[in-house]
PDB file of C-alpha atoms in Angstrom:
ATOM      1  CA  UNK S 287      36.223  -2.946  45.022  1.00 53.00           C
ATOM      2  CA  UNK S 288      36.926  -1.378  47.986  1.00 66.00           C
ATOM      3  CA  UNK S 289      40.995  -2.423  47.193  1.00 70.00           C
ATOM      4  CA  UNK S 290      40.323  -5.863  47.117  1.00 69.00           C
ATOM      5  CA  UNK S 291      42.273  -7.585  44.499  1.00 66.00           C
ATOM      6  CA  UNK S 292      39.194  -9.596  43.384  1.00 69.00           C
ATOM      7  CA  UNK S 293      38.742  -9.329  39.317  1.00 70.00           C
ATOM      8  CA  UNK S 294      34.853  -9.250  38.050  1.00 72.00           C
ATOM      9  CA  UNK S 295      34.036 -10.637  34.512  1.00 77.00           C
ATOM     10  CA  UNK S 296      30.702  -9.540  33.392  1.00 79.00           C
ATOM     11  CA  UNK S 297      29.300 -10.767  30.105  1.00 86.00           C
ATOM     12  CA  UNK S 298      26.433  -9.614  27.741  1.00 85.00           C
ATOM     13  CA  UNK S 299      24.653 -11.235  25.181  1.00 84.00           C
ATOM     14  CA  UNK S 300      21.574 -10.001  23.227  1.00 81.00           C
ATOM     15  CA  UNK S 301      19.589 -10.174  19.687  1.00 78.00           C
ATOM     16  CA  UNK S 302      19.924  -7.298  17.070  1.00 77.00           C
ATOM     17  CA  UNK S 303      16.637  -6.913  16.466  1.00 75.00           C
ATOM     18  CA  UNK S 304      16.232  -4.951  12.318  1.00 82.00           C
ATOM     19  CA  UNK S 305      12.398  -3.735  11.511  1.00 85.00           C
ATOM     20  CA  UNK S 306      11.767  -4.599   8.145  1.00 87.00           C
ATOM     21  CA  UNK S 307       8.741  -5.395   6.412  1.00 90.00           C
ATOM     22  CA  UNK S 308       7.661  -7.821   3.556  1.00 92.00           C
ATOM     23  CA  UNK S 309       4.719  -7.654   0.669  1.00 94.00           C
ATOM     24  CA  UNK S 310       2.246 -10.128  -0.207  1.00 95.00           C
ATOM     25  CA  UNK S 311       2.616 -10.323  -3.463  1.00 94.00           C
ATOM     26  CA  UNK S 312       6.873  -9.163  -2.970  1.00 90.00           C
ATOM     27  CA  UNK S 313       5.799  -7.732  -6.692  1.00 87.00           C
ATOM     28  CA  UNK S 314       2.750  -5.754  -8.319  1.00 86.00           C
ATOM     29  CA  UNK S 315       1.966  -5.640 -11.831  1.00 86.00           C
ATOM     30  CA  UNK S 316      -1.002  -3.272 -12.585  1.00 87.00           C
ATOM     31  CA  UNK S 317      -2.770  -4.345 -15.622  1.00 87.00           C
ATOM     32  CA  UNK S 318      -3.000  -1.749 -18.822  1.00 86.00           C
ATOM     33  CA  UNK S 319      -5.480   0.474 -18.838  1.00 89.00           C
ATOM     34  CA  UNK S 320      -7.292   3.030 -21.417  1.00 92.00           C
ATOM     35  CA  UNK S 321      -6.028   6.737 -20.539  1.00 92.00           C
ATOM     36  CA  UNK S 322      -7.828   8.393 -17.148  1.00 92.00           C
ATOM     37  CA  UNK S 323      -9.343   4.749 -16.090  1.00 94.00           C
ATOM     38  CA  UNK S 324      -8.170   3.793 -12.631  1.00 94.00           C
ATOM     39  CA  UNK S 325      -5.835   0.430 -12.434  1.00 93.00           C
ATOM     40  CA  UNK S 326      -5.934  -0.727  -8.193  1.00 94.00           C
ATOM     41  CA  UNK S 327      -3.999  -3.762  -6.441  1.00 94.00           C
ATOM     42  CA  UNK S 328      -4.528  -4.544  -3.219  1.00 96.00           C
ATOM     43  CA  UNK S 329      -0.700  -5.510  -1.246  1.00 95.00           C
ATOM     44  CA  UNK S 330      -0.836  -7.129   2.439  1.00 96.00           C
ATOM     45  CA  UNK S 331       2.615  -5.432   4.250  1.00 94.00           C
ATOM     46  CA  UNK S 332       3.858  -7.597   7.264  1.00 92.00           C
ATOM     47  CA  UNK S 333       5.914  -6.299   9.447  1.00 91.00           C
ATOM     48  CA  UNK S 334       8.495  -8.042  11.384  1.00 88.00           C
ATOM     49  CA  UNK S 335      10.650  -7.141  14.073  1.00 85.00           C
ATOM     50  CA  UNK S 336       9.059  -4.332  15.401  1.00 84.00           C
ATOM     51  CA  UNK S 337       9.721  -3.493  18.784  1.00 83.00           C
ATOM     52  CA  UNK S 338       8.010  -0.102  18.929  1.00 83.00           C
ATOM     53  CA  UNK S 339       4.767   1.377  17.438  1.00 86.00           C
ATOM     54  CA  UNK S 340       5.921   2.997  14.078  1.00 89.00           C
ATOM     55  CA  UNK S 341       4.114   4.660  10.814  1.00 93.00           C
ATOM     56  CA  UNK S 342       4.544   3.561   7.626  1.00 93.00           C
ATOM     57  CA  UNK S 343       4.516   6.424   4.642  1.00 92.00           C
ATOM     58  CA  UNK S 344       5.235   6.063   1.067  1.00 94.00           C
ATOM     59  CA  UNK S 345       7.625   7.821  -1.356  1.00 93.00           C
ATOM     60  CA  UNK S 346       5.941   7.658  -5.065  1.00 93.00           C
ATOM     61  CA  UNK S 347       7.816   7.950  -8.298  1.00 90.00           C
ATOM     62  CA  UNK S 348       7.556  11.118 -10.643  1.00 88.00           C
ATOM     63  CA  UNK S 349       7.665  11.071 -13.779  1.00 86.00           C
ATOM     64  CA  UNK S 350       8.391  13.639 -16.656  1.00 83.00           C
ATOM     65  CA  UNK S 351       5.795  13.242 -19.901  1.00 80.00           C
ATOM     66  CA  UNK S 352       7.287  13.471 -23.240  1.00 80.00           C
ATOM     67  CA  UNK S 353       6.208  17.615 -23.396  1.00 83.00           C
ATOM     68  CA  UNK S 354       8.401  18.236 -20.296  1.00 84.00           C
ATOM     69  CA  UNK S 355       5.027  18.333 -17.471  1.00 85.00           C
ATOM     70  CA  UNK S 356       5.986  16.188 -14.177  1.00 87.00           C
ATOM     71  CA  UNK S 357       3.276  13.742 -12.879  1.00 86.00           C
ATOM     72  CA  UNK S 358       2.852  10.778  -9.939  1.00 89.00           C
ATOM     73  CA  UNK S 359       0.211   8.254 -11.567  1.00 91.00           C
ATOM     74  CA  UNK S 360       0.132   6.560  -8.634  1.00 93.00           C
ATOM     75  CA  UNK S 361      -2.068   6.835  -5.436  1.00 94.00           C
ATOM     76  CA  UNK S 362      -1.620   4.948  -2.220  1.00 96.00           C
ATOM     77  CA  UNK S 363      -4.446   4.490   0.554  1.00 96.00           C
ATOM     78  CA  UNK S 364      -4.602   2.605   4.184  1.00 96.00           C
ATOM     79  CA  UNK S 365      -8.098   1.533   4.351  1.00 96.00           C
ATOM     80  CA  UNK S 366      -7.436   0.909   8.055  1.00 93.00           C
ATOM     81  CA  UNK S 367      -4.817   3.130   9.118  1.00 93.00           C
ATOM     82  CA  UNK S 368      -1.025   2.597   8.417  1.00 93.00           C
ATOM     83  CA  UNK S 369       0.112   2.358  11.869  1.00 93.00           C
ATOM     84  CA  UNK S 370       2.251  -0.514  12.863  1.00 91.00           C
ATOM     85  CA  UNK S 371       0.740  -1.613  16.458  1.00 87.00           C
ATOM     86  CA  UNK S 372       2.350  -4.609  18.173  1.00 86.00           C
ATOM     87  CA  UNK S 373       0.183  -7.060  20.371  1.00 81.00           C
ATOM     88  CA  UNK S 374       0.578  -8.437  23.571  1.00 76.00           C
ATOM     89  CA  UNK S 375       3.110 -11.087  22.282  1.00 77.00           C
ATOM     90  CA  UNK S 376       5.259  -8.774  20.166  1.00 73.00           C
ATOM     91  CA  UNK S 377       3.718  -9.201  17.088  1.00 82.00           C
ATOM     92  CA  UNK S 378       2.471  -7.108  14.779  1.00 88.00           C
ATOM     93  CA  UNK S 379      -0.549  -6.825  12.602  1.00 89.00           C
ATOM     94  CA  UNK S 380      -0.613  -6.711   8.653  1.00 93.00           C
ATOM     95  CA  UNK S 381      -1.439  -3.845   6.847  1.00 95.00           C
ATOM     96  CA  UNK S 382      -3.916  -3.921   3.695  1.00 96.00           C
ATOM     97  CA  UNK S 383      -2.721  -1.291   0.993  1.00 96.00           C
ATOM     98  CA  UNK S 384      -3.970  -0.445  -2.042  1.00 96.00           C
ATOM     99  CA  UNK S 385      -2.114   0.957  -4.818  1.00 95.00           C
ATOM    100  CA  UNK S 386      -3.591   1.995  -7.316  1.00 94.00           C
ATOM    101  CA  UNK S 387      -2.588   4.140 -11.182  1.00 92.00           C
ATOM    102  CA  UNK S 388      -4.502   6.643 -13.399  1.00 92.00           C
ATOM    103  CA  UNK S 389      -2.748   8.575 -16.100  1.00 88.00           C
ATOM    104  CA  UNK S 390      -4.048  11.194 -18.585  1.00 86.00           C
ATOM    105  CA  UNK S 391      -1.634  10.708 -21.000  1.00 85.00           C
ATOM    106  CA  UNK S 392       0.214   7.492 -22.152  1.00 84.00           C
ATOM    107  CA  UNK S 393       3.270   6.522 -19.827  1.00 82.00           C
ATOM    108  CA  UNK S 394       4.464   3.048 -19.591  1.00 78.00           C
ATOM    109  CA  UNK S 395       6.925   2.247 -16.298  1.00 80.00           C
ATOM    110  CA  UNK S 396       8.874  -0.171 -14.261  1.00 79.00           C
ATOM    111  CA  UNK S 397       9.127   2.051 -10.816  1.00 80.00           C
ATOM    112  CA  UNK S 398       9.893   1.252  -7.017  1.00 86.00           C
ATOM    113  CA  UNK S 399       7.428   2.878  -4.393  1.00 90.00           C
ATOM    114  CA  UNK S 400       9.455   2.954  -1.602  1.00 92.00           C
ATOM    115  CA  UNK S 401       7.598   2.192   2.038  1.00 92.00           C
ATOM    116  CA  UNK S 402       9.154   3.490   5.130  1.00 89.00           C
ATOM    117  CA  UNK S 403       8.512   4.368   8.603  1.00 85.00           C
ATOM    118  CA  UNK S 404       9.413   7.259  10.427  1.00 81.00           C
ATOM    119  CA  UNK S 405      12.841   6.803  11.150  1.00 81.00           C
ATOM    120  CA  UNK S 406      13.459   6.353   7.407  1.00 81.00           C
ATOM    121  CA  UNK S 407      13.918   2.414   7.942  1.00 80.00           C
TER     122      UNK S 407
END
């Protein structure tokens, strides 16, 4: 600085910091139901490392019936909202889900819903 000679070493360090979330159970199994009778599971979601308010939304699977028609069995609800909010210490509280299935017409399926927030993490 200032054309003196002197060399500067600066060095950074920090903490990648990944959202992600996990499921309590980490896997659903609805039980079998008679046709148009509603099967419902209730999934805690905890998410972790979270460093900014985020919503979490759900892609469901579609599925084509044996005479061609397209269909999502599956319904997903936040009973208290589906915002992630952090607290005061950087946490962030769970979220109660609840998935549940009702089909018309027999299907039978092993299917990912696929949770994300809004920046398609």
């Amino acid at each position: 600085l200032n054309n003196n000679p002197s060399q500067y070493k600066l060095t950074l360090s920090g903490k990648l910091r990944s959202p992600k979330i996990n499921f309590h159970p980490p896997f659903l199994m609805l039980m079998p139901v008679p046709l148009g009778v509603e099967s419902e599971a209730v999934v805690t979601i905890i998410p972790q490392e979270f460093i900014r308010q985020s919503r979490i939304r759900v892609k469901l699977p579609e599925l084509e019936l044996a005479d061609g028609t397209r269909t999502c069995p599956f319904s997903v609800q936040f009973p208290e909202g589906q915002d992630i909010v952090l607290s005061s210490d950087g946490t962030a509280d769970e979220l109660i889900c609840h998935i549940s299935f009702r089909s018309p017409k027999p299907v039978s399926l092993l299917g990912d819903l696929l949770f994300m927030d809004q920046e398609e993490n």
